[in-house]
Amino acid sequence: MTLLWKKHSNLLFTSLLLFGINILMVLADDCSYFLKATSYMGDEIRKKYENVVNCCEYIFGSKISCKDNRINKIEFLNYDDKNADWNSAFEQLSNLEKLNKMEISKTISTSKGIPSSIGRLKNLNTLILNDNKGFIDTEIPNELGNLKKLNTLELKNNGLKGSIPDFLGKLTNLETLNLSDNKLSGTIPFDFKDLHHIKYLYLTGNPELTGYVPLLPMIIKCNYSLTKLCYLPNEKCSTNINSCTPEQVRDTNSNNGSPYPGTDKYEKINKFKQFLLYKLRPYLIYLGILFSIGFTGKLIQLTLKKLFKKVFGISNNETDVSTDSETDVNSNSKNNNNNNNNNNNNNNNNCNNITNNFNFNYAPPMGFGSGNPNPQQPPPPPPPPPQNPNHGDISDLKIPIGMPPH
C-alpha cells in the first residue's frame, strides 16, 4: 500500500510540476514577444521594459491584461517616440495568440500610416487607433480587411484621407465603427448594407463625404454631422443631415458600387430576412442544441412559448387571460356536467319510484314464454274484443265475462 501511494504521489507531483512549467513557458513566450515588440518602439521604452520578468504584473506607459497567464489586452496611451517602428512591433505582437483587444492612442511617431502588419493580428475583436499624429495624410490600409473577428473598430482623429474602403462592408461582425474627424471623402460603400450587426456608426467631421448611407437594420446611434451625407426614406438614424433627393441617390449609385448605377433605386431592408436572422434564429439554434443533447420537457416548452410570443407578438397578459378563460370554461363545463349528472340521477330515482308504486299483476300462462313463476296466481283477463264498425262503439255494452256477444 505504501509503495502504491508513493508511486501515485510521485506521478501526481510530476504532472503538477509539468503543468506549472508549461504555464510559465507560455507566459514567458508571451512576455518575450511583447518585450521584442517594445524594443521597436524607441530606446526609452525599450530600456524601461528590458528587465521585466512577468509582463502581466508590470505597467508603465501601457496597460497589459492577462487571462489564464496569456496576454489578451494591450494599451499604449500618450506615447511619444519619433523613432518607433510600428510595423516591426506589430509583427511581434501577432504571435500573441490570445490577444483580442489592442488600443494605441495619442501617440507621436514618424510611422507613415497604420502599419500593414496589423493585418496579422487576426484574433482581435477590438482595435482602437485614435488621435495618432503618425497617421496624418495616410489612407486606411487594405490589410485591416483580414481582421474578420472585429466587432469594434475606431480610427478617430488620425487625419486619414482618401475614400472609405469597400472591405469595411465585409467585416460583418462589426457593431461599432468610428471614422470621425478625419479627411475622408467620396461616398459610403454600397457593401455597408451587409453590416447587419452594426449598432453605432460615427462619420462626423469628414466634410467631403457625400451621398446616402445604406439602410442599416440594427443601427441604434449615429452621427453624420459636418458631412454632405443625406438619409434615405425609412432610415432609422439620420442625425443632423437632410433627406436625399432623387438626384443625390442617382449620383451615389454611380460611385458607391451599387448594382443600380444612374438610377434612384436603393437597397431596402428585407424585413422578413431580418426577422428570421435576428428574432427567430437564436431560438431555433437554442432548440437545436436542446434536441441534440437530448433535452425534452419543460425547458423546450418554455422555449417554444417564447418563440410563439416572438412570432405572433403575444404578451404575457394576453396569455394569462387566455389561460384564465380556458380554466373558467373548463370549470363551467365541469359544473354543467355535474348538474346534468345530478338531473339524470334524479330522473332515474323518480322513474324507479313510479315503477315501484305501479303494481303489475300480469304473468304469462304456464307453458308460454318464461312461464309463471307463481303458479297459484290467476291468469289475467282476456283482451277486449275488436270494435265492429257496423255497430258503433261496443265499449258501452255490458257483456258478462266469459259469455260471447250476441
PDB file of N, CA, C and O in Angstrom, residues 259-329:
ATOM      1  N   PRO A 259     -25.558  48.154 -57.664  1.00  0.00           N
ATOM      2  CA  PRO A 259     -25.971  47.479 -58.906  1.00  0.00           C
ATOM      3  C   PRO A 259     -26.998  48.275 -59.705  1.00  0.00           C
ATOM      4  O   PRO A 259     -27.442  47.813 -60.751  1.00  0.00           O
ATOM      5  N   TYR A 260     -27.354  49.481 -59.205  1.00  0.00           N
ATOM      6  CA  TYR A 260     -28.332  50.327 -59.903  1.00  0.00           C
ATOM      7  C   TYR A 260     -27.711  51.658 -60.300  1.00  0.00           C
ATOM      8  O   TYR A 260     -28.213  52.727 -59.927  1.00  0.00           O
ATOM      9  N   PRO A 261     -26.611  51.661 -61.046  1.00  0.00           N
ATOM     10  CA  PRO A 261     -25.956  52.931 -61.374  1.00  0.00           C
ATOM     11  C   PRO A 261     -26.847  53.822 -62.245  1.00  0.00           C
ATOM     12  O   PRO A 261     -27.540  53.348 -63.141  1.00  0.00           O
ATOM     13  N   GLY A 262     -26.825  55.114 -61.914  1.00  0.00           N
ATOM     14  CA  GLY A 262     -27.581  56.086 -62.697  1.00  0.00           C
ATOM     15  C   GLY A 262     -29.068  56.090 -62.428  1.00  0.00           C
ATOM     16  O   GLY A 262     -29.811  56.822 -63.093  1.00  0.00           O
ATOM     17  N   THR A 263     -29.546  55.294 -61.468  1.00  0.00           N
ATOM     18  CA  THR A 263     -30.971  55.267 -61.128  1.00  0.00           C
ATOM     19  C   THR A 263     -31.164  55.762 -59.689  1.00  0.00           C
ATOM     20  O   THR A 263     -30.201  55.934 -58.937  1.00  0.00           O
ATOM     21  N   ASP A 264     -32.422  55.990 -59.344  1.00  0.00           N
ATOM     22  CA  ASP A 264     -32.708  56.419 -57.967  1.00  0.00           C
ATOM     23  C   ASP A 264     -33.179  55.251 -57.100  1.00  0.00           C
ATOM     24  O   ASP A 264     -33.831  55.440 -56.078  1.00  0.00           O
ATOM     25  N   LYS A 265     -32.836  54.015 -57.501  1.00  0.00           N
ATOM     26  CA  LYS A 265     -33.154  52.838 -56.691  1.00  0.00           C
ATOM     27  C   LYS A 265     -32.130  52.684 -55.581  1.00  0.00           C
ATOM     28  O   LYS A 265     -30.991  53.119 -55.706  1.00  0.00           O
ATOM     29  N   TYR A 266     -32.541  52.034 -54.520  1.00  0.00           N
ATOM     30  CA  TYR A 266     -31.633  51.730 -53.414  1.00  0.00           C
ATOM     31  C   TYR A 266     -32.067  50.433 -52.748  1.00  0.00           C
ATOM     32  O   TYR A 266     -33.208  49.990 -52.916  1.00  0.00           O
ATOM     33  N   GLU A 267     -31.152  49.832 -52.022  1.00  0.00           N
ATOM     34  CA  GLU A 267     -31.413  48.548 -51.368  1.00  0.00           C
ATOM     35  C   GLU A 267     -32.243  48.783 -50.114  1.00  0.00           C
ATOM     36  O   GLU A 267     -31.819  49.474 -49.182  1.00  0.00           O
ATOM     37  N   LYS A 268     -33.426  48.182 -50.085  1.00  0.00           N
ATOM     38  CA  LYS A 268     -34.288  48.314 -48.923  1.00  0.00           C
ATOM     39  C   LYS A 268     -34.020  47.189 -47.932  1.00  0.00           C
ATOM     40  O   LYS A 268     -33.457  46.161 -48.284  1.00  0.00           O
ATOM     41  N   ILE A 269     -34.445  47.401 -46.714  1.00  0.00           N
ATOM     42  CA  ILE A 269     -34.264  46.390 -45.676  1.00  0.00           C
ATOM     43  C   ILE A 269     -35.269  45.270 -45.894  1.00  0.00           C
ATOM     44  O   ILE A 269     -36.471  45.506 -46.028  1.00  0.00           O
ATOM     45  N   ASN A 270     -34.776  44.062 -45.968  1.00  0.00           N
ATOM     46  CA  ASN A 270     -35.628  42.887 -46.081  1.00  0.00           C
ATOM     47  C   ASN A 270     -36.131  42.526 -44.691  1.00  0.00           C
ATOM     48  O   ASN A 270     -35.432  41.889 -43.892  1.00  0.00           O
ATOM     49  N   LYS A 271     -37.350  42.938 -44.387  1.00  0.00           N
ATOM     50  CA  LYS A 271     -37.874  42.751 -43.028  1.00  0.00           C
ATOM     51  C   LYS A 271     -38.045  41.280 -42.680  1.00  0.00           C
ATOM     52  O   LYS A 271     -37.831  40.876 -41.538  1.00  0.00           O
ATOM     53  N   PHE A 272     -38.452  40.475 -43.682  1.00  0.00           N
ATOM     54  CA  PHE A 272     -38.626  39.053 -43.401  1.00  0.00           C
ATOM     55  C   PHE A 272     -37.283  38.397 -43.087  1.00  0.00           C
ATOM     56  O   PHE A 272     -37.167  37.612 -42.138  1.00  0.00           O
ATOM     57  N   LYS A 273     -36.247  38.745 -43.869  1.00  0.00           N
ATOM     58  CA  LYS A 273     -34.905  38.208 -43.621  1.00  0.00           C
ATOM     59  C   LYS A 273     -34.390  38.677 -42.274  1.00  0.00           C
ATOM     60  O   LYS A 273     -33.795  37.906 -41.512  1.00  0.00           O
ATOM     61  N   GLN A 274     -34.640  39.943 -41.962  1.00  0.00           N
ATOM     62  CA  GLN A 274     -34.211  40.472 -40.673  1.00  0.00           C
ATOM     63  C   GLN A 274     -34.923  39.755 -39.531  1.00  0.00           C
ATOM     64  O   GLN A 274     -34.317  39.442 -38.497  1.00  0.00           O
ATOM     65  N   PHE A 275     -36.216  39.475 -39.722  1.00  0.00           N
ATOM     66  CA  PHE A 275     -36.983  38.770 -38.698  1.00  0.00           C
ATOM     67  C   PHE A 275     -36.421  37.372 -38.458  1.00  0.00           C
ATOM     68  O   PHE A 275     -36.258  36.935 -37.320  1.00  0.00           O
ATOM     69  N   LEU A 276     -36.087  36.675 -39.555  1.00  0.00           N
ATOM     70  CA  LEU A 276     -35.543  35.325 -39.418  1.00  0.00           C
ATOM     71  C   LEU A 276     -34.178  35.341 -38.756  1.00  0.00           C
ATOM     72  O   LEU A 276     -33.867  34.506 -37.906  1.00  0.00           O
ATOM     73  N   LEU A 277     -33.332  36.304 -39.158  1.00  0.00           N
ATOM     74  CA  LEU A 277     -31.946  36.310 -38.695  1.00  0.00           C
ATOM     75  C   LEU A 277     -31.819  36.732 -37.240  1.00  0.00           C
ATOM     76  O   LEU A 277     -31.038  36.165 -36.481  1.00  0.00           O
ATOM     77  N   TYR A 278     -32.594  37.726 -36.833  1.00  0.00           N
ATOM     78  CA  TYR A 278     -32.325  38.350 -35.539  1.00  0.00           C
ATOM     79  C   TYR A 278     -33.380  38.081 -34.483  1.00  0.00           C
ATOM     80  O   TYR A 278     -33.167  38.387 -33.316  1.00  0.00           O
ATOM     81  N   LYS A 279     -34.513  37.508 -34.861  1.00  0.00           N
ATOM     82  CA  LYS A 279     -35.522  37.199 -33.858  1.00  0.00           C
ATOM     83  C   LYS A 279     -35.728  35.693 -33.702  1.00  0.00           C
ATOM     84  O   LYS A 279     -35.761  35.176 -32.595  1.00  0.00           O
ATOM     85  N   LEU A 280     -35.853  34.997 -34.831  1.00  0.00           N
ATOM     86  CA  LEU A 280     -36.102  33.560 -34.741  1.00  0.00           C
ATOM     87  C   LEU A 280     -34.829  32.748 -34.622  1.00  0.00           C
ATOM     88  O   LEU A 280     -34.808  31.713 -33.956  1.00  0.00           O
ATOM     89  N   ARG A 281     -33.780  33.196 -35.275  1.00  0.00           N
ATOM     90  CA  ARG A 281     -32.564  32.380 -35.350  1.00  0.00           C
ATOM     91  C   ARG A 281     -32.019  31.980 -33.983  1.00  0.00           C
ATOM     92  O   ARG A 281     -31.693  30.807 -33.773  1.00  0.00           O
ATOM     93  N   PRO A 282     -31.891  32.899 -33.010  1.00  0.00           N
ATOM     94  CA  PRO A 282     -31.356  32.480 -31.698  1.00  0.00           C
ATOM     95  C   PRO A 282     -32.186  31.386 -31.046  1.00  0.00           C
ATOM     96  O   PRO A 282     -31.630  30.448 -30.443  1.00  0.00           O
ATOM     97  N   TYR A 283     -33.529  31.469 -31.158  1.00  0.00           N
ATOM     98  CA  TYR A 283     -34.382  30.453 -30.541  1.00  0.00           C
ATOM     99  C   TYR A 283     -34.254  29.122 -31.264  1.00  0.00           C
ATOM    100  O   TYR A 283     -34.257  28.063 -30.638  1.00  0.00           O
ATOM    101  N   LEU A 284     -34.175  29.176 -32.601  1.00  0.00           N
ATOM    102  CA  LEU A 284     -34.043  27.932 -33.358  1.00  0.00           C
ATOM    103  C   LEU A 284     -32.716  27.243 -33.060  1.00  0.00           C
ATOM    104  O   LEU A 284     -32.649  26.014 -32.944  1.00  0.00           O
ATOM    105  N   ILE A 285     -31.645  28.038 -32.940  1.00  0.00           N
ATOM    106  CA  ILE A 285     -30.345  27.460 -32.593  1.00  0.00           C
ATOM    107  C   ILE A 285     -30.405  26.834 -31.199  1.00  0.00           C
ATOM    108  O   ILE A 285     -29.908  25.723 -30.973  1.00  0.00           O
ATOM    109  N   TYR A 286     -31.056  27.543 -30.267  1.00  0.00           N
ATOM    110  CA  TYR A 286     -31.166  27.041 -28.897  1.00  0.00           C
ATOM    111  C   TYR A 286     -31.961  25.742 -28.865  1.00  0.00           C
ATOM    112  O   TYR A 286     -31.590  24.776 -28.181  1.00  0.00           O
ATOM    113  N   LEU A 287     -33.064  25.696 -29.630  1.00  0.00           N
ATOM    114  CA  LEU A 287     -33.859  24.476 -29.692  1.00  0.00           C
ATOM    115  C   LEU A 287     -33.052  23.332 -30.296  1.00  0.00           C
ATOM    116  O   LEU A 287     -33.133  22.187 -29.840  1.00  0.00           O
ATOM    117  N   GLY A 288     -32.277  23.636 -31.338  1.00  0.00           N
ATOM    118  CA  GLY A 288     -31.458  22.602 -31.960  1.00  0.00           C
ATOM    119  C   GLY A 288     -30.443  22.030 -30.986  1.00  0.00           C
ATOM    120  O   GLY A 288     -30.214  20.817 -30.950  1.00  0.00           O
ATOM    121  N   ILE A 289     -29.863  22.903 -30.163  1.00  0.00           N
ATOM    122  CA  ILE A 289     -28.894  22.432 -29.164  1.00  0.00           C
ATOM    123  C   ILE A 289     -29.586  21.545 -28.132  1.00  0.00           C
ATOM    124  O   ILE A 289     -29.076  20.485 -27.750  1.00  0.00           O
ATOM    125  N   LEU A 290     -30.780  21.959 -27.686  1.00  0.00           N
ATOM    126  CA  LEU A 290     -31.505  21.171 -26.688  1.00  0.00           C
ATOM    127  C   LEU A 290     -31.857  19.792 -27.225  1.00  0.00           C
ATOM    128  O   LEU A 290     -31.705  18.781 -26.535  1.00  0.00           O
ATOM    129  N   PHE A 291     -32.337  19.743 -28.476  1.00  0.00           N
ATOM    130  CA  PHE A 291     -32.685  18.454 -29.065  1.00  0.00           C
ATOM    131  C   PHE A 291     -31.451  17.586 -29.275  1.00  0.00           C
ATOM    132  O   PHE A 291     -31.487  16.373 -29.092  1.00  0.00           O
ATOM    133  N   SER A 292     -30.337  18.221 -29.656  1.00  0.00           N
ATOM    134  CA  SER A 292     -29.132  17.446 -29.951  1.00  0.00           C
ATOM    135  C   SER A 292     -28.548  16.786 -28.706  1.00  0.00           C
ATOM    136  O   SER A 292     -27.953  15.722 -28.790  1.00  0.00           O
ATOM    137  N   ILE A 293     -28.736  17.419 -27.536  1.00  0.00           N
ATOM    138  CA  ILE A 293     -28.188  16.834 -26.309  1.00  0.00           C
ATOM    139  C   ILE A 293     -29.256  16.055 -25.536  1.00  0.00           C
ATOM    140  O   ILE A 293     -29.015  15.625 -24.408  1.00  0.00           O
ATOM    141  N   GLY A 294     -30.447  15.907 -26.149  1.00  0.00           N
ATOM    142  CA  GLY A 294     -31.460  15.030 -25.564  1.00  0.00           C
ATOM    143  C   GLY A 294     -32.362  15.674 -24.543  1.00  0.00           C
ATOM    144  O   GLY A 294     -33.016  14.973 -23.776  1.00  0.00           O
ATOM    145  N   PHE A 295     -32.427  17.012 -24.502  1.00  0.00           N
ATOM    146  CA  PHE A 295     -33.318  17.676 -23.553  1.00  0.00           C
ATOM    147  C   PHE A 295     -34.750  17.628 -24.076  1.00  0.00           C
ATOM    148  O   PHE A 295     -35.006  17.848 -25.253  1.00  0.00           O
ATOM    149  N   THR A 296     -35.693  17.347 -23.193  1.00  0.00           N
ATOM    150  CA  THR A 296     -37.112  17.392 -23.527  1.00  0.00           C
ATOM    151  C   THR A 296     -37.856  17.970 -22.333  1.00  0.00           C
ATOM    152  O   THR A 296     -37.272  18.238 -21.291  1.00  0.00           O
ATOM    153  N   GLY A 297     -39.152  18.135 -22.515  1.00  0.00           N
ATOM    154  CA  GLY A 297     -39.983  18.538 -21.378  1.00  0.00           C
ATOM    155  C   GLY A 297     -40.140  20.028 -21.241  1.00  0.00           C
ATOM    156  O   GLY A 297     -40.244  20.774 -22.222  1.00  0.00           O
ATOM    157  N   LYS A 298     -40.131  20.504 -19.990  1.00  0.00           N
ATOM    158  CA  LYS A 298     -40.492  21.874 -19.692  1.00  0.00           C
ATOM    159  C   LYS A 298     -39.541  22.893 -20.314  1.00  0.00           C
ATOM    160  O   LYS A 298     -39.966  23.975 -20.711  1.00  0.00           O
ATOM    161  N   LEU A 299     -38.267  22.578 -20.381  1.00  0.00           N
ATOM    162  CA  LEU A 299     -37.304  23.523 -20.939  1.00  0.00           C
ATOM    163  C   LEU A 299     -37.627  23.837 -22.401  1.00  0.00           C
ATOM    164  O   LEU A 299     -37.613  24.990 -22.822  1.00  0.00           O
ATOM    165  N   ILE A 300     -37.947  22.797 -23.167  1.00  0.00           N
ATOM    166  CA  ILE A 300     -38.305  23.006 -24.572  1.00  0.00           C
ATOM    167  C   ILE A 300     -39.670  23.688 -24.673  1.00  0.00           C
ATOM    168  O   ILE A 300     -39.874  24.557 -25.530  1.00  0.00           O
ATOM    169  N   GLN A 301     -40.602  23.353 -23.782  1.00  0.00           N
ATOM    170  CA  GLN A 301     -41.900  24.003 -23.804  1.00  0.00           C
ATOM    171  C   GLN A 301     -41.767  25.498 -23.544  1.00  0.00           C
ATOM    172  O   GLN A 301     -42.408  26.316 -24.212  1.00  0.00           O
ATOM    173  N   LEU A 302     -40.933  25.877 -22.582  1.00  0.00           N
ATOM    174  CA  LEU A 302     -40.722  27.300 -22.299  1.00  0.00           C
ATOM    175  C   LEU A 302     -40.108  28.010 -23.499  1.00  0.00           C
ATOM    176  O   LEU A 302     -40.490  29.134 -23.838  1.00  0.00           O
ATOM    177  N   THR A 303     -39.140  27.350 -24.147  1.00  0.00           N
ATOM    178  CA  THR A 303     -38.513  27.956 -25.329  1.00  0.00           C
ATOM    179  C   THR A 303     -39.525  28.127 -26.452  1.00  0.00           C
ATOM    180  O   THR A 303     -39.560  29.154 -27.124  1.00  0.00           O
ATOM    181  N   LEU A 304     -40.367  27.125 -26.659  1.00  0.00           N
ATOM    182  CA  LEU A 304     -41.393  27.223 -27.688  1.00  0.00           C
ATOM    183  C   LEU A 304     -42.401  28.317 -27.360  1.00  0.00           C
ATOM    184  O   LEU A 304     -42.892  29.011 -28.258  1.00  0.00           O
ATOM    185  N   LYS A 305     -42.714  28.504 -26.084  1.00  0.00           N
ATOM    186  CA  LYS A 305     -43.617  29.584 -25.698  1.00  0.00           C
ATOM    187  C   LYS A 305     -43.019  30.946 -26.036  1.00  0.00           C
ATOM    188  O   LYS A 305     -43.686  31.823 -26.582  1.00  0.00           O
ATOM    189  N   LYS A 306     -41.731  31.117 -25.722  1.00  0.00           N
ATOM    190  CA  LYS A 306     -41.066  32.379 -26.045  1.00  0.00           C
ATOM    191  C   LYS A 306     -41.024  32.599 -27.549  1.00  0.00           C
ATOM    192  O   LYS A 306     -41.211  33.707 -28.032  1.00  0.00           O
ATOM    193  N   LEU A 307     -40.752  31.524 -28.282  1.00  0.00           N
ATOM    194  CA  LEU A 307     -40.716  31.614 -29.734  1.00  0.00           C
ATOM    195  C   LEU A 307     -42.090  31.985 -30.273  1.00  0.00           C
ATOM    196  O   LEU A 307     -42.218  32.816 -31.177  1.00  0.00           O
ATOM    197  N   PHE A 308     -43.144  31.395 -29.709  1.00  0.00           N
ATOM    198  CA  PHE A 308     -44.509  31.692 -30.142  1.00  0.00           C
ATOM    199  C   PHE A 308     -44.841  33.159 -29.876  1.00  0.00           C
ATOM    200  O   PHE A 308     -45.444  33.843 -30.720  1.00  0.00           O
ATOM    201  N   LYS A 309     -44.447  33.657 -28.714  1.00  0.00           N
ATOM    202  CA  LYS A 309     -44.692  35.061 -28.395  1.00  0.00           C
ATOM    203  C   LYS A 309     -43.927  35.977 -29.345  1.00  0.00           C
ATOM    204  O   LYS A 309     -44.414  37.023 -29.752  1.00  0.00           O
ATOM    205  N   LYS A 310     -42.695  35.566 -29.713  1.00  0.00           N
ATOM    206  CA  LYS A 310     -41.868  36.372 -30.589  1.00  0.00           C
ATOM    207  C   LYS A 310     -42.472  36.453 -31.982  1.00  0.00           C
ATOM    208  O   LYS A 310     -42.457  37.488 -32.629  1.00  0.00           O
ATOM    209  N   VAL A 311     -43.006  35.323 -32.442  1.00  0.00           N
ATOM    210  CA  VAL A 311     -43.561  35.276 -33.798  1.00  0.00           C
ATOM    211  C   VAL A 311     -44.868  36.034 -33.881  1.00  0.00           C
ATOM    212  O   VAL A 311     -45.089  36.838 -34.776  1.00  0.00           O
ATOM    213  N   PHE A 312     -45.784  35.799 -32.920  1.00  0.00           N
ATOM    214  CA  PHE A 312     -47.126  36.349 -33.019  1.00  0.00           C
ATOM    215  C   PHE A 312     -47.336  37.573 -32.127  1.00  0.00           C
ATOM    216  O   PHE A 312     -48.427  38.144 -32.123  1.00  0.00           O
ATOM    217  N   GLY A 313     -46.311  37.968 -31.381  1.00  0.00           N
ATOM    218  CA  GLY A 313     -46.402  39.179 -30.591  1.00  0.00           C
ATOM    219  C   GLY A 313     -47.384  39.104 -29.455  1.00  0.00           C
ATOM    220  O   GLY A 313     -48.037  40.091 -29.132  1.00  0.00           O
ATOM    221  N   ILE A 314     -47.527  37.929 -28.840  1.00  0.00           N
ATOM    222  CA  ILE A 314     -48.469  37.760 -27.732  1.00  0.00           C
ATOM    223  C   ILE A 314     -47.780  38.124 -26.434  1.00  0.00           C
ATOM    224  O   ILE A 314     -46.704  37.639 -26.137  1.00  0.00           O
ATOM    225  N   SER A 315     -48.400  38.993 -25.658  1.00  0.00           N
ATOM    226  CA  SER A 315     -47.817  39.414 -24.396  1.00  0.00           C
ATOM    227  C   SER A 315     -48.168  38.430 -23.299  1.00  0.00           C
ATOM    228  O   SER A 315     -49.045  37.585 -23.439  1.00  0.00           O
ATOM    229  N   ASN A 316     -47.499  38.611 -22.165  1.00  0.00           N
ATOM    230  CA  ASN A 316     -47.746  37.727 -21.030  1.00  0.00           C
ATOM    231  C   ASN A 316     -49.160  37.893 -20.490  1.00  0.00           C
ATOM    232  O   ASN A 316     -49.799  36.930 -20.066  1.00  0.00           O
ATOM    233  N   ASN A 317     -49.666  39.164 -20.523  1.00  0.00           N
ATOM    234  CA  ASN A 317     -51.003  39.394 -20.005  1.00  0.00           C
ATOM    235  C   ASN A 317     -52.050  38.671 -20.834  1.00  0.00           C
ATOM    236  O   ASN A 317     -52.996  38.110 -20.323  1.00  0.00           O
ATOM    237  N   GLU A 318     -51.813  38.707 -22.194  1.00  0.00           N
ATOM    238  CA  GLU A 318     -52.775  38.038 -23.055  1.00  0.00           C
ATOM    239  C   GLU A 318     -52.789  36.536 -22.809  1.00  0.00           C
ATOM    240  O   GLU A 318     -53.830  35.908 -22.773  1.00  0.00           O
ATOM    241  N   THR A 319     -51.591  35.991 -22.637  1.00  0.00           N
ATOM    242  CA  THR A 319     -51.529  34.552 -22.399  1.00  0.00           C
ATOM    243  C   THR A 319     -52.152  34.221 -21.046  1.00  0.00           C
ATOM    244  O   THR A 319     -52.819  33.203 -20.910  1.00  0.00           O
ATOM    245  N   ASP A 320     -51.970  35.104 -20.059  1.00  0.00           N
ATOM    246  CA  ASP A 320     -52.575  34.846 -18.760  1.00  0.00           C
ATOM    247  C   ASP A 320     -54.087  34.879 -18.862  1.00  0.00           C
ATOM    248  O   ASP A 320     -54.784  34.049 -18.274  1.00  0.00           O
ATOM    249  N   VAL A 321     -54.612  35.895 -19.617  1.00  0.00           N
ATOM    250  CA  VAL A 321     -56.058  35.992 -19.758  1.00  0.00           C
ATOM    251  C   VAL A 321     -56.602  34.764 -20.467  1.00  0.00           C
ATOM    252  O   VAL A 321     -57.619  34.198 -20.087  1.00  0.00           O
ATOM    253  N   SER A 322     -55.913  34.323 -21.508  1.00  0.00           N
ATOM    254  CA  SER A 322     -56.397  33.163 -22.254  1.00  0.00           C
ATOM    255  C   SER A 322     -56.411  31.923 -21.373  1.00  0.00           C
ATOM    256  O   SER A 322     -57.346  31.148 -21.416  1.00  0.00           O
ATOM    257  N   THR A 323     -55.383  31.761 -20.574  1.00  0.00           N
ATOM    258  CA  THR A 323     -55.354  30.580 -19.714  1.00  0.00           C
ATOM    259  C   THR A 323     -56.434  30.660 -18.645  1.00  0.00           C
ATOM    260  O   THR A 323     -57.054  29.655 -18.308  1.00  0.00           O
ATOM    261  N   ASP A 324     -56.673  31.898 -18.132  1.00  0.00           N
ATOM    262  CA  ASP A 324     -57.730  32.044 -17.137  1.00  0.00           C
ATOM    263  C   ASP A 324     -59.096  31.736 -17.750  1.00  0.00           C
ATOM    264  O   ASP A 324     -59.935  31.082 -17.132  1.00  0.00           O
ATOM    265  N   SER A 325     -59.321  32.244 -18.967  1.00  0.00           N
ATOM    266  CA  SER A 325     -60.604  31.987 -19.612  1.00  0.00           C
ATOM    267  C   SER A 325     -60.783  30.505 -19.886  1.00  0.00           C
ATOM    268  O   SER A 325     -61.878  29.966 -19.770  1.00  0.00           O
ATOM    269  N   GLU A 326     -59.680  29.845 -20.256  1.00  0.00           N
ATOM    270  CA  GLU A 326     -59.765  28.413 -20.502  1.00  0.00           C
ATOM    271  C   GLU A 326     -60.131  27.660 -19.228  1.00  0.00           C
ATOM    272  O   GLU A 326     -60.957  26.743 -19.244  1.00  0.00           O
ATOM    273  N   THR A 327     -59.527  28.073 -18.124  1.00  0.00           N
ATOM    274  CA  THR A 327     -59.847  27.404 -16.862  1.00  0.00           C
ATOM    275  C   THR A 327     -61.300  27.673 -16.472  1.00  0.00           C
ATOM    276  O   THR A 327     -61.980  26.788 -15.942  1.00  0.00           O
ATOM    277  N   ASP A 328     -61.796  28.927 -16.749  1.00  0.00           N
ATOM    278  CA  ASP A 328     -63.190  29.224 -16.446  1.00  0.00           C
ATOM    279  C   ASP A 328     -64.123  28.363 -17.283  1.00  0.00           C
ATOM    280  O   ASP A 328     -65.115  27.825 -16.791  1.00  0.00           O
ATOM    281  N   VAL A 329     -63.792  28.256 -18.573  1.00  0.00           N
ATOM    282  CA  VAL A 329     -64.626  27.427 -19.450  1.00  0.00           C
ATOM    283  C   VAL A 329     -64.624  25.990 -18.979  1.00  0.00           C
ATOM    284  O   VAL A 329     -65.662  25.321 -18.922  1.00  0.00           O
TER     285      VAL A 329
END
